């Protein structure tokens, strides 16, 4: 079981590696703070502006707001925004919100592919048929919010579809989420820098129930 301090330390280690590999163009280093009721939050400056993503607003407007308010842990070189927020109570994970907002403004890369095709950071975004959309992994330990099959404790949301909650076997560690994003959306860079970005440890216990295992779901590594 990971603690708030371990999560914060992993945030910092990931940020340093992203800076060293040149994948990050901007970043906000995380903080750990106590809240009322004994809760501990691990987040980043600007996290208070993330709620705009839940509103019925056009995606480019959401992205613009998040970028303007610097509501991200990492801003990738192509403009993709990565957010990671965790809350604990009594050293136990209470909830997390891990989100990736791909940039809706990729035209400068796609209209001049000959400039970027040799750069591993941009190799996966120069195709003109790419559609930008947000991805979010949510976890909430509350049994009151959990509705078997309809609202899994840990779930993946694609796009802004209100009822898209793909069951996930467990909460994600920061390195699980970052590996998922890099492997699937920056694959060329991931393959080049995988040795530098590996080596992280830690996992959370399973939260998925039996019925949710019987439908398509996401399995999180437990080692």
mmCIF file with all atom_site columns, C-alpha atoms in Angstrom:
data_model
loop_
_atom_site.group_PDB
_atom_site.id
_atom_site.type_symbol
_atom_site.label_atom_id
_atom_site.label_alt_id
_atom_site.label_comp_id
_atom_site.label_asym_id
_atom_site.label_entity_id
_atom_site.label_seq_id
_atom_site.pdbx_PDB_ins_code
_atom_site.Cartn_x
_atom_site.Cartn_y
_atom_site.Cartn_z
_atom_site.occupancy
_atom_site.B_iso_or_equiv
_atom_site.pdbx_formal_charge
_atom_site.auth_seq_id
_atom_site.auth_comp_id
_atom_site.auth_asym_id
_atom_site.auth_atom_id
_atom_site.pdbx_PDB_model_num
ATOM 1   C CA . UNK A 1 1   ? 0.000   0.000   0.000   1.00 0.00 ? 1   UNK A CA 1
ATOM 2   C CA . UNK A 1 2   ? 1.492   3.347   -1.065  1.00 0.00 ? 2   UNK A CA 1
ATOM 3   C CA . UNK A 1 3   ? 1.480   6.423   1.172   1.00 0.00 ? 3   UNK A CA 1
ATOM 4   C CA . UNK A 1 4   ? 0.974   10.097  0.251   1.00 0.00 ? 4   UNK A CA 1
ATOM 5   C CA . UNK A 1 5   ? 4.709   10.715  0.595   1.00 0.00 ? 5   UNK A CA 1
ATOM 6   C CA . UNK A 1 6   ? 5.534   7.831   -1.738  1.00 0.00 ? 6   UNK A CA 1
ATOM 7   C CA . UNK A 1 7   ? 3.062   9.128   -4.323  1.00 0.00 ? 7   UNK A CA 1
ATOM 8   C CA . UNK A 1 8   ? 4.544   12.630  -4.150  1.00 0.00 ? 8   UNK A CA 1
ATOM 9   C CA . UNK A 1 9   ? 8.064   11.244  -4.481  1.00 0.00 ? 9   UNK A CA 1
ATOM 10  C CA . UNK A 1 10  ? 7.021   9.249   -7.535  1.00 0.00 ? 10  UNK A CA 1
ATOM 11  C CA . UNK A 1 11  ? 5.504   12.412  -9.052  1.00 0.00 ? 11  UNK A CA 1
ATOM 12  C CA . UNK A 1 12  ? 8.846   14.176  -8.616  1.00 0.00 ? 12  UNK A CA 1
ATOM 13  C CA . UNK A 1 13  ? 10.866  11.275  -10.018 1.00 0.00 ? 13  UNK A CA 1
ATOM 14  C CA . UNK A 1 14  ? 8.627   11.068  -13.088 1.00 0.00 ? 14  UNK A CA 1
ATOM 15  C CA . UNK A 1 15  ? 8.873   14.814  -13.691 1.00 0.00 ? 15  UNK A CA 1
ATOM 16  C CA . UNK A 1 16  ? 12.655  14.750  -13.496 1.00 0.00 ? 16  UNK A CA 1
ATOM 17  C CA . UNK A 1 17  ? 12.824  11.891  -16.012 1.00 0.00 ? 17  UNK A CA 1
ATOM 18  C CA . UNK A 1 18  ? 10.426  13.655  -18.402 1.00 0.00 ? 18  UNK A CA 1
ATOM 19  C CA . UNK A 1 19  ? 12.524  16.815  -18.212 1.00 0.00 ? 19  UNK A CA 1
ATOM 20  C CA . UNK A 1 20  ? 15.776  14.900  -18.722 1.00 0.00 ? 20  UNK A CA 1
ATOM 21  C CA . UNK A 1 21  ? 14.411  13.113  -21.804 1.00 0.00 ? 21  UNK A CA 1
ATOM 22  C CA . UNK A 1 22  ? 13.029  16.347  -23.260 1.00 0.00 ? 22  UNK A CA 1
ATOM 23  C CA . UNK A 1 23  ? 9.425   15.151  -23.273 1.00 0.00 ? 23  UNK A CA 1
ATOM 24  C CA . UNK A 1 24  ? 8.153   17.905  -20.953 1.00 0.00 ? 24  UNK A CA 1
ATOM 25  C CA . UNK A 1 25  ? 7.933   21.525  -22.072 1.00 0.00 ? 25  UNK A CA 1
ATOM 26  C CA . UNK A 1 26  ? 6.461   22.800  -18.799 1.00 0.00 ? 26  UNK A CA 1
ATOM 27  C CA . UNK A 1 27  ? 5.567   21.370  -15.413 1.00 0.00 ? 27  UNK A CA 1
ATOM 28  C CA . UNK A 1 28  ? 4.237   22.116  -11.936 1.00 0.00 ? 28  UNK A CA 1
ATOM 29  C CA . UNK A 1 29  ? 5.979   20.273  -9.132  1.00 0.00 ? 29  UNK A CA 1
ATOM 30  C CA . UNK A 1 30  ? 3.570   18.543  -6.722  1.00 0.00 ? 30  UNK A CA 1
ATOM 31  C CA . UNK A 1 31  ? 2.659   19.373  -3.159  1.00 0.00 ? 31  UNK A CA 1
ATOM 32  C CA . UNK A 1 32  ? 1.303   17.380  -0.238  1.00 0.00 ? 32  UNK A CA 1
ATOM 33  C CA . UNK A 1 33  ? -1.141  19.077  2.124   1.00 0.00 ? 33  UNK A CA 1
ATOM 34  C CA . UNK A 1 34  ? -3.526  18.198  4.909   1.00 0.00 ? 34  UNK A CA 1
ATOM 35  C CA . UNK A 1 35  ? -7.227  18.931  4.511   1.00 0.00 ? 35  UNK A CA 1
ATOM 36  C CA . UNK A 1 36  ? -10.108 19.007  6.942   1.00 0.00 ? 36  UNK A CA 1
ATOM 37  C CA . UNK A 1 37  ? -11.119 15.662  8.373   1.00 0.00 ? 37  UNK A CA 1
ATOM 38  C CA . UNK A 1 38  ? -7.611  14.260  8.321   1.00 0.00 ? 38  UNK A CA 1
ATOM 39  C CA . UNK A 1 39  ? -7.422  13.875  4.543   1.00 0.00 ? 39  UNK A CA 1
ATOM 40  C CA . UNK A 1 40  ? -4.126  14.366  2.723   1.00 0.00 ? 40  UNK A CA 1
ATOM 41  C CA . UNK A 1 41  ? -4.058  15.632  -0.850  1.00 0.00 ? 41  UNK A CA 1
ATOM 42  C CA . UNK A 1 42  ? -1.216  15.119  -3.311  1.00 0.00 ? 42  UNK A CA 1
ATOM 43  C CA . UNK A 1 43  ? -1.700  17.395  -6.292  1.00 0.00 ? 43  UNK A CA 1
ATOM 44  C CA . UNK A 1 44  ? -0.152  20.328  -8.178  1.00 0.00 ? 44  UNK A CA 1
ATOM 45  C CA . UNK A 1 45  ? -0.594  24.124  -8.270  1.00 0.00 ? 45  UNK A CA 1
ATOM 46  C CA . UNK A 1 46  ? -3.581  24.901  -10.489 1.00 0.00 ? 46  UNK A CA 1
ATOM 47  C CA . UNK A 1 47  ? -5.459  21.697  -9.612  1.00 0.00 ? 47  UNK A CA 1
ATOM 48  C CA . UNK A 1 48  ? -8.382  23.804  -8.403  1.00 0.00 ? 48  UNK A CA 1
ATOM 49  C CA . UNK A 1 49  ? -9.155  24.650  -12.047 1.00 0.00 ? 49  UNK A CA 1
ATOM 50  C CA . UNK A 1 50  ? -9.613  21.055  -13.231 1.00 0.00 ? 50  UNK A CA 1
ATOM 51  C CA . UNK A 1 51  ? -13.380 21.004  -12.615 1.00 0.00 ? 51  UNK A CA 1
ATOM 52  C CA . UNK A 1 52  ? -13.989 22.796  -15.927 1.00 0.00 ? 52  UNK A CA 1
ATOM 53  C CA . UNK A 1 53  ? -13.381 19.440  -17.617 1.00 0.00 ? 53  UNK A CA 1
ATOM 54  C CA . UNK A 1 54  ? -16.655 18.137  -16.163 1.00 0.00 ? 54  UNK A CA 1
ATOM 55  C CA . UNK A 1 55  ? -18.764 20.919  -17.690 1.00 0.00 ? 55  UNK A CA 1
ATOM 56  C CA . UNK A 1 56  ? -20.746 20.815  -20.926 1.00 0.00 ? 56  UNK A CA 1
ATOM 57  C CA . UNK A 1 57  ? -18.204 22.874  -22.870 1.00 0.00 ? 57  UNK A CA 1
ATOM 58  C CA . UNK A 1 58  ? -16.518 22.338  -26.242 1.00 0.00 ? 58  UNK A CA 1
ATOM 59  C CA . UNK A 1 59  ? -13.272 20.443  -25.845 1.00 0.00 ? 59  UNK A CA 1
ATOM 60  C CA . UNK A 1 60  ? -11.016 23.223  -27.258 1.00 0.00 ? 60  UNK A CA 1
ATOM 61  C CA . UNK A 1 61  ? -12.498 25.628  -24.679 1.00 0.00 ? 61  UNK A CA 1
ATOM 62  C CA . UNK A 1 62  ? -11.759 23.158  -21.874 1.00 0.00 ? 62  UNK A CA 1
ATOM 63  C CA . UNK A 1 63  ? -8.201  22.734  -23.104 1.00 0.00 ? 63  UNK A CA 1
ATOM 64  C CA . UNK A 1 64  ? -7.669  26.492  -23.414 1.00 0.00 ? 64  UNK A CA 1
ATOM 65  C CA . UNK A 1 65  ? -8.873  27.044  -19.848 1.00 0.00 ? 65  UNK A CA 1
ATOM 66  C CA . UNK A 1 66  ? -6.614  24.326  -18.426 1.00 0.00 ? 66  UNK A CA 1
ATOM 67  C CA . UNK A 1 67  ? -3.612  25.608  -20.357 1.00 0.00 ? 67  UNK A CA 1
ATOM 68  C CA . UNK A 1 68  ? -4.242  29.250  -19.406 1.00 0.00 ? 68  UNK A CA 1
ATOM 69  C CA . UNK A 1 69  ? -4.606  28.417  -15.700 1.00 0.00 ? 69  UNK A CA 1
ATOM 70  C CA . UNK A 1 70  ? -1.608  26.036  -15.835 1.00 0.00 ? 70  UNK A CA 1
ATOM 71  C CA . UNK A 1 71  ? -3.851  23.261  -14.520 1.00 0.00 ? 71  UNK A CA 1
ATOM 72  C CA . UNK A 1 72  ? -1.453  20.425  -15.226 1.00 0.00 ? 72  UNK A CA 1
ATOM 73  C CA . UNK A 1 73  ? 1.350   18.439  -13.682 1.00 0.00 ? 73  UNK A CA 1
ATOM 74  C CA . UNK A 1 74  ? 3.110   18.110  -17.047 1.00 0.00 ? 74  UNK A CA 1
ATOM 75  C CA . UNK A 1 75  ? 2.719   19.822  -20.397 1.00 0.00 ? 75  UNK A CA 1
ATOM 76  C CA . UNK A 1 76  ? 4.178   17.642  -23.132 1.00 0.00 ? 76  UNK A CA 1
ATOM 77  C CA . UNK A 1 77  ? 6.081   19.151  -26.052 1.00 0.00 ? 77  UNK A CA 1
ATOM 78  C CA . UNK A 1 78  ? 3.094   18.741  -28.381 1.00 0.00 ? 78  UNK A CA 1
ATOM 79  C CA . UNK A 1 79  ? 0.835   20.522  -25.852 1.00 0.00 ? 79  UNK A CA 1
ATOM 80  C CA . UNK A 1 80  ? -0.725  17.443  -24.240 1.00 0.00 ? 80  UNK A CA 1
ATOM 81  C CA . UNK A 1 81  ? -1.658  18.123  -20.607 1.00 0.00 ? 81  UNK A CA 1
ATOM 82  C CA . UNK A 1 82  ? -1.229  15.490  -17.883 1.00 0.00 ? 82  UNK A CA 1
ATOM 83  C CA . UNK A 1 83  ? -2.996  15.800  -14.516 1.00 0.00 ? 83  UNK A CA 1
ATOM 84  C CA . UNK A 1 84  ? -2.583  13.540  -11.480 1.00 0.00 ? 84  UNK A CA 1
ATOM 85  C CA . UNK A 1 85  ? -4.326  14.058  -8.126  1.00 0.00 ? 85  UNK A CA 1
ATOM 86  C CA . UNK A 1 86  ? -4.624  11.708  -5.149  1.00 0.00 ? 86  UNK A CA 1
ATOM 87  C CA . UNK A 1 87  ? -6.442  11.947  -1.808  1.00 0.00 ? 87  UNK A CA 1
ATOM 88  C CA . UNK A 1 88  ? -5.752  9.781   1.247   1.00 0.00 ? 88  UNK A CA 1
ATOM 89  C CA . UNK A 1 89  ? -7.341  9.328   4.646   1.00 0.00 ? 89  UNK A CA 1
ATOM 90  C CA . UNK A 1 90  ? -5.573  7.467   7.446   1.00 0.00 ? 90  UNK A CA 1
ATOM 91  C CA . UNK A 1 91  ? -2.839  6.555   4.952   1.00 0.00 ? 91  UNK A CA 1
ATOM 92  C CA . UNK A 1 92  ? -5.378  4.764   2.728   1.00 0.00 ? 92  UNK A CA 1
ATOM 93  C CA . UNK A 1 93  ? -6.212  5.909   -0.782  1.00 0.00 ? 93  UNK A CA 1
ATOM 94  C CA . UNK A 1 94  ? -9.609  7.583   -0.862  1.00 0.00 ? 94  UNK A CA 1
ATOM 95  C CA . UNK A 1 95  ? -9.749  8.750   -4.488  1.00 0.00 ? 95  UNK A CA 1
ATOM 96  C CA . UNK A 1 96  ? -7.644  9.682   -7.482  1.00 0.00 ? 96  UNK A CA 1
ATOM 97  C CA . UNK A 1 97  ? -8.104  11.543  -10.745 1.00 0.00 ? 97  UNK A CA 1
ATOM 98  C CA . UNK A 1 98  ? -5.581  10.918  -13.517 1.00 0.00 ? 98  UNK A CA 1
ATOM 99  C CA . UNK A 1 99  ? -6.258  12.684  -16.801 1.00 0.00 ? 99  UNK A CA 1
ATOM 100 C CA . UNK A 1 100 ? -4.670  13.310  -20.186 1.00 0.00 ? 100 UNK A CA 1
ATOM 101 C CA . UNK A 1 101 ? -5.885  16.160  -22.382 1.00 0.00 ? 101 UNK A CA 1
ATOM 102 C CA . UNK A 1 102 ? -4.354  15.824  -25.833 1.00 0.00 ? 102 UNK A CA 1
ATOM 103 C CA . UNK A 1 103 ? -3.843  19.092  -27.636 1.00 0.00 ? 103 UNK A CA 1
ATOM 104 C CA . UNK A 1 104 ? -6.614  20.011  -30.092 1.00 0.00 ? 104 UNK A CA 1
ATOM 105 C CA . UNK A 1 105 ? -4.103  22.216  -31.931 1.00 0.00 ? 105 UNK A CA 1
ATOM 106 C CA . UNK A 1 106 ? -1.802  19.871  -33.838 1.00 0.00 ? 106 UNK A CA 1
ATOM 107 C CA . UNK A 1 107 ? -2.021  21.593  -37.220 1.00 0.00 ? 107 UNK A CA 1
ATOM 108 C CA . UNK A 1 108 ? 1.492   23.056  -37.064 1.00 0.00 ? 108 UNK A CA 1
ATOM 109 C CA . UNK A 1 109 ? 2.880   19.538  -36.725 1.00 0.00 ? 109 UNK A CA 1
ATOM 110 C CA . UNK A 1 110 ? 0.542   17.933  -39.243 1.00 0.00 ? 110 UNK A CA 1
ATOM 111 C CA . UNK A 1 111 ? 0.938   20.630  -41.907 1.00 0.00 ? 111 UNK A CA 1
ATOM 112 C CA . UNK A 1 112 ? 4.740   20.389  -41.821 1.00 0.00 ? 112 UNK A CA 1
ATOM 113 C CA . UNK A 1 113 ? 5.431   16.688  -41.206 1.00 0.00 ? 113 UNK A CA 1
ATOM 114 C CA . UNK A 1 114 ? 8.846   16.835  -42.876 1.00 0.00 ? 114 UNK A CA 1
ATOM 115 C CA . UNK A 1 115 ? 10.085  19.074  -40.033 1.00 0.00 ? 115 UNK A CA 1
ATOM 116 C CA . UNK A 1 116 ? 8.933   16.799  -37.203 1.00 0.00 ? 116 UNK A CA 1
ATOM 117 C CA . UNK A 1 117 ? 9.049   13.260  -38.576 1.00 0.00 ? 117 UNK A CA 1
ATOM 118 C CA . UNK A 1 118 ? 12.637  12.714  -37.444 1.00 0.00 ? 118 UNK A CA 1
ATOM 119 C CA . UNK A 1 119 ? 11.888  13.806  -33.882 1.00 0.00 ? 119 UNK A CA 1
ATOM 120 C CA . UNK A 1 120 ? 10.661  10.949  -31.675 1.00 0.00 ? 120 UNK A CA 1
ATOM 121 C CA . UNK A 1 121 ? 8.504   13.276  -29.599 1.00 0.00 ? 121 UNK A CA 1
ATOM 122 C CA . UNK A 1 122 ? 6.337   14.248  -32.570 1.00 0.00 ? 122 UNK A CA 1
ATOM 123 C CA . UNK A 1 123 ? 6.443   11.099  -34.701 1.00 0.00 ? 123 UNK A CA 1
ATOM 124 C CA . UNK A 1 124 ? 3.062   9.859   -33.442 1.00 0.00 ? 124 UNK A CA 1
ATOM 125 C CA . UNK A 1 125 ? 1.060   13.065  -33.956 1.00 0.00 ? 125 UNK A CA 1
ATOM 126 C CA . UNK A 1 126 ? 1.827   14.183  -37.509 1.00 0.00 ? 126 UNK A CA 1
ATOM 127 C CA . UNK A 1 127 ? -0.968  12.151  -39.157 1.00 0.00 ? 127 UNK A CA 1
ATOM 128 C CA . UNK A 1 128 ? -3.875  14.368  -40.196 1.00 0.00 ? 128 UNK A CA 1
ATOM 129 C CA . UNK A 1 129 ? -6.509  11.796  -39.190 1.00 0.00 ? 129 UNK A CA 1
ATOM 130 C CA . UNK A 1 130 ? -5.714  12.018  -35.474 1.00 0.00 ? 130 UNK A CA 1
ATOM 131 C CA . UNK A 1 131 ? -8.665  13.100  -33.325 1.00 0.00 ? 131 UNK A CA 1
ATOM 132 C CA . UNK A 1 132 ? -7.842  14.746  -29.992 1.00 0.00 ? 132 UNK A CA 1
ATOM 133 C CA . UNK A 1 133 ? -9.871  13.644  -26.969 1.00 0.00 ? 133 UNK A CA 1
ATOM 134 C CA . UNK A 1 134 ? -9.418  13.433  -23.189 1.00 0.00 ? 134 UNK A CA 1
ATOM 135 C CA . UNK A 1 135 ? -8.782  10.286  -21.154 1.00 0.00 ? 135 UNK A CA 1
ATOM 136 C CA . UNK A 1 136 ? -9.423  9.946   -17.436 1.00 0.00 ? 136 UNK A CA 1
ATOM 137 C CA . UNK A 1 137 ? -8.820  7.228   -14.846 1.00 0.00 ? 137 UNK A CA 1
ATOM 138 C CA . UNK A 1 138 ? -10.930 7.809   -11.737 1.00 0.00 ? 138 UNK A CA 1
ATOM 139 C CA . UNK A 1 139 ? -11.001 5.974   -8.430  1.00 0.00 ? 139 UNK A CA 1
ATOM 140 C CA . UNK A 1 140 ? -13.316 6.491   -5.467  1.00 0.00 ? 140 UNK A CA 1
ATOM 141 C CA . UNK A 1 141 ? -13.203 4.130   -2.506  1.00 0.00 ? 141 UNK A CA 1
ATOM 142 C CA . UNK A 1 142 ? -16.656 5.139   -1.265  1.00 0.00 ? 142 UNK A CA 1
ATOM 143 C CA . UNK A 1 143 ? -19.197 2.312   -1.269  1.00 0.00 ? 143 UNK A CA 1
ATOM 144 C CA . UNK A 1 144 ? -21.925 4.937   -1.563  1.00 0.00 ? 144 UNK A CA 1
ATOM 145 C CA . UNK A 1 145 ? -20.709 5.969   -5.026  1.00 0.00 ? 145 UNK A CA 1
ATOM 146 C CA . UNK A 1 146 ? -19.988 2.453   -6.228  1.00 0.00 ? 146 UNK A CA 1
ATOM 147 C CA . UNK A 1 147 ? -22.744 0.927   -8.356  1.00 0.00 ? 147 UNK A CA 1
ATOM 148 C CA . UNK A 1 148 ? -21.727 -2.514  -9.549  1.00 0.00 ? 148 UNK A CA 1
ATOM 149 C CA . UNK A 1 149 ? -21.278 -2.618  -13.338 1.00 0.00 ? 149 UNK A CA 1
ATOM 150 C CA . UNK A 1 150 ? -22.495 0.979   -13.767 1.00 0.00 ? 150 UNK A CA 1
ATOM 151 C CA . UNK A 1 151 ? -20.052 2.967   -11.625 1.00 0.00 ? 151 UNK A CA 1
ATOM 152 C CA . UNK A 1 152 ? -16.971 0.844   -10.791 1.00 0.00 ? 152 UNK A CA 1
ATOM 153 C CA . UNK A 1 153 ? -14.748 2.110   -7.998  1.00 0.00 ? 153 UNK A CA 1
ATOM 154 C CA . UNK A 1 154 ? -11.879 2.337   -10.461 1.00 0.00 ? 154 UNK A CA 1
ATOM 155 C CA . UNK A 1 155 ? -12.805 3.129   -14.040 1.00 0.00 ? 155 UNK A CA 1
ATOM 156 C CA . UNK A 1 156 ? -11.604 4.616   -17.328 1.00 0.00 ? 156 UNK A CA 1
ATOM 157 C CA . UNK A 1 157 ? -13.492 7.336   -19.185 1.00 0.00 ? 157 UNK A CA 1
ATOM 158 C CA . UNK A 1 158 ? -12.807 8.020   -22.860 1.00 0.00 ? 158 UNK A CA 1
ATOM 159 C CA . UNK A 1 159 ? -13.816 11.390  -24.239 1.00 0.00 ? 159 UNK A CA 1
ATOM 160 C CA . UNK A 1 160 ? -16.468 13.343  -22.387 1.00 0.00 ? 160 UNK A CA 1
ATOM 161 C CA . UNK A 1 161 ? -19.114 10.619  -22.520 1.00 0.00 ? 161 UNK A CA 1
ATOM 162 C CA . UNK A 1 162 ? -21.040 10.851  -19.262 1.00 0.00 ? 162 UNK A CA 1
ATOM 163 C CA . UNK A 1 163 ? -21.693 7.138   -18.893 1.00 0.00 ? 163 UNK A CA 1
ATOM 164 C CA . UNK A 1 164 ? -18.388 5.824   -20.216 1.00 0.00 ? 164 UNK A CA 1
ATOM 165 C CA . UNK A 1 165 ? -16.939 4.035   -17.187 1.00 0.00 ? 165 UNK A CA 1
ATOM 166 C CA . UNK A 1 166 ? -14.851 1.060   -18.286 1.00 0.00 ? 166 UNK A CA 1
ATOM 167 C CA . UNK A 1 167 ? -14.046 -1.049  -15.203 1.00 0.00 ? 167 UNK A CA 1
ATOM 168 C CA . UNK A 1 168 ? -10.416 -1.015  -14.075 1.00 0.00 ? 168 UNK A CA 1
ATOM 169 C CA . UNK A 1 169 ? -9.068  -3.719  -11.801 1.00 0.00 ? 169 UNK A CA 1
ATOM 170 C CA . UNK A 1 170 ? -7.431  -1.375  -9.290  1.00 0.00 ? 170 UNK A CA 1
ATOM 171 C CA . UNK A 1 171 ? -6.375  2.217   -8.668  1.00 0.00 ? 171 UNK A CA 1
ATOM 172 C CA . UNK A 1 172 ? -3.320  3.295   -10.660 1.00 0.00 ? 172 UNK A CA 1
ATOM 173 C CA . UNK A 1 173 ? 0.071   4.347   -9.375  1.00 0.00 ? 173 UNK A CA 1
ATOM 174 C CA . UNK A 1 174 ? 1.511   7.446   -11.096 1.00 0.00 ? 174 UNK A CA 1
ATOM 175 C CA . UNK A 1 175 ? 3.997   5.322   -13.053 1.00 0.00 ? 175 UNK A CA 1
ATOM 176 C CA . UNK A 1 176 ? 1.175   3.075   -14.327 1.00 0.00 ? 176 UNK A CA 1
ATOM 177 C CA . UNK A 1 177 ? -0.655  6.092   -15.729 1.00 0.00 ? 177 UNK A CA 1
ATOM 178 C CA . UNK A 1 178 ? 2.427   7.717   -17.239 1.00 0.00 ? 178 UNK A CA 1
ATOM 179 C CA . UNK A 1 179 ? 3.461   4.441   -18.874 1.00 0.00 ? 179 UNK A CA 1
ATOM 180 C CA . UNK A 1 180 ? -0.055  4.078   -20.327 1.00 0.00 ? 180 UNK A CA 1
ATOM 181 C CA . UNK A 1 181 ? 0.048   7.577   -21.831 1.00 0.00 ? 181 UNK A CA 1
ATOM 182 C CA . UNK A 1 182 ? 3.575   7.322   -23.223 1.00 0.00 ? 182 UNK A CA 1
ATOM 183 C CA . UNK A 1 183 ? 3.148   3.786   -24.543 1.00 0.00 ? 183 UNK A CA 1
ATOM 184 C CA . UNK A 1 184 ? -0.081  4.561   -26.399 1.00 0.00 ? 184 UNK A CA 1
ATOM 185 C CA . UNK A 1 185 ? 0.209   8.220   -27.446 1.00 0.00 ? 185 UNK A CA 1
ATOM 186 C CA . UNK A 1 186 ? 3.972   8.814   -27.610 1.00 0.00 ? 186 UNK A CA 1
ATOM 187 C CA . UNK A 1 187 ? 5.014   5.314   -28.580 1.00 0.00 ? 187 UNK A CA 1
ATOM 188 C CA . UNK A 1 188 ? 8.082   6.226   -30.606 1.00 0.00 ? 188 UNK A CA 1
ATOM 189 C CA . UNK A 1 189 ? 9.486   8.308   -27.751 1.00 0.00 ? 189 UNK A CA 1
ATOM 190 C CA . UNK A 1 190 ? 8.472   5.628   -25.239 1.00 0.00 ? 190 UNK A CA 1
ATOM 191 C CA . UNK A 1 191 ? 10.487  3.005   -27.078 1.00 0.00 ? 191 UNK A CA 1
ATOM 192 C CA . UNK A 1 192 ? 13.524  5.275   -27.256 1.00 0.00 ? 192 UNK A CA 1
ATOM 193 C CA . UNK A 1 193 ? 13.459  6.287   -23.587 1.00 0.00 ? 193 UNK A CA 1
ATOM 194 C CA . UNK A 1 194 ? 11.899  3.194   -21.988 1.00 0.00 ? 194 UNK A CA 1
ATOM 195 C CA . UNK A 1 195 ? 15.087  2.300   -20.098 1.00 0.00 ? 195 UNK A CA 1
ATOM 196 C CA . UNK A 1 196 ? 15.159  5.751   -18.485 1.00 0.00 ? 196 UNK A CA 1
ATOM 197 C CA . UNK A 1 197 ? 11.447  5.771   -17.689 1.00 0.00 ? 197 UNK A CA 1
ATOM 198 C CA . UNK A 1 198 ? 11.269  2.299   -16.133 1.00 0.00 ? 198 UNK A CA 1
ATOM 199 C CA . UNK A 1 199 ? 12.280  1.141   -12.674 1.00 0.00 ? 199 UNK A CA 1
ATOM 200 C CA . UNK A 1 200 ? 9.256   2.316   -10.691 1.00 0.00 ? 200 UNK A CA 1
ATOM 201 C CA . UNK A 1 201 ? 7.556   0.098   -8.132  1.00 0.00 ? 201 UNK A CA 1
ATOM 202 C CA . UNK A 1 202 ? 4.339   -0.002  -6.141  1.00 0.00 ? 202 UNK A CA 1
ATOM 203 C CA . UNK A 1 203 ? 0.710   -0.876  -6.717  1.00 0.00 ? 203 UNK A CA 1
ATOM 204 C CA . UNK A 1 204 ? -2.690  -0.639  -5.048  1.00 0.00 ? 204 UNK A CA 1
ATOM 205 C CA . UNK A 1 205 ? -4.924  -3.606  -4.134  1.00 0.00 ? 205 UNK A CA 1
ATOM 206 C CA . UNK A 1 206 ? -7.651  -4.713  -6.536  1.00 0.00 ? 206 UNK A CA 1
ATOM 207 C CA . UNK A 1 207 ? -10.987 -2.947  -6.250  1.00 0.00 ? 207 UNK A CA 1
ATOM 208 C CA . UNK A 1 208 ? -12.897 -4.636  -9.076  1.00 0.00 ? 208 UNK A CA 1
ATOM 209 C CA . UNK A 1 209 ? -15.817 -6.939  -8.183  1.00 0.00 ? 209 UNK A CA 1
ATOM 210 C CA . UNK A 1 210 ? -16.561 -10.327 -9.726  1.00 0.00 ? 210 UNK A CA 1
ATOM 211 C CA . UNK A 1 211 ? -19.351 -9.141  -12.019 1.00 0.00 ? 211 UNK A CA 1
ATOM 212 C CA . UNK A 1 212 ? -17.120 -6.406  -13.487 1.00 0.00 ? 212 UNK A CA 1
ATOM 213 C CA . UNK A 1 213 ? -14.464 -9.008  -14.301 1.00 0.00 ? 213 UNK A CA 1
ATOM 214 C CA . UNK A 1 214 ? -16.981 -10.734 -16.576 1.00 0.00 ? 214 UNK A CA 1
ATOM 215 C CA . UNK A 1 215 ? -17.157 -7.768  -18.959 1.00 0.00 ? 215 UNK A CA 1
ATOM 216 C CA . UNK A 1 216 ? -14.407 -5.955  -20.862 1.00 0.00 ? 216 UNK A CA 1
ATOM 217 C CA . UNK A 1 217 ? -12.162 -4.248  -18.340 1.00 0.00 ? 217 UNK A CA 1
ATOM 218 C CA . UNK A 1 218 ? -8.631  -2.913  -17.852 1.00 0.00 ? 218 UNK A CA 1
ATOM 219 C CA . UNK A 1 219 ? -6.171  -4.984  -15.822 1.00 0.00 ? 219 UNK A CA 1
ATOM 220 C CA . UNK A 1 220 ? -3.591  -3.018  -13.809 1.00 0.00 ? 220 UNK A CA 1
ATOM 221 C CA . UNK A 1 221 ? -0.204  -4.655  -13.072 1.00 0.00 ? 221 UNK A CA 1
ATOM 222 C CA . UNK A 1 222 ? 0.163   -5.820  -9.471  1.00 0.00 ? 222 UNK A CA 1
ATOM 223 C CA . UNK A 1 223 ? 3.889   -6.383  -9.316  1.00 0.00 ? 223 UNK A CA 1
#
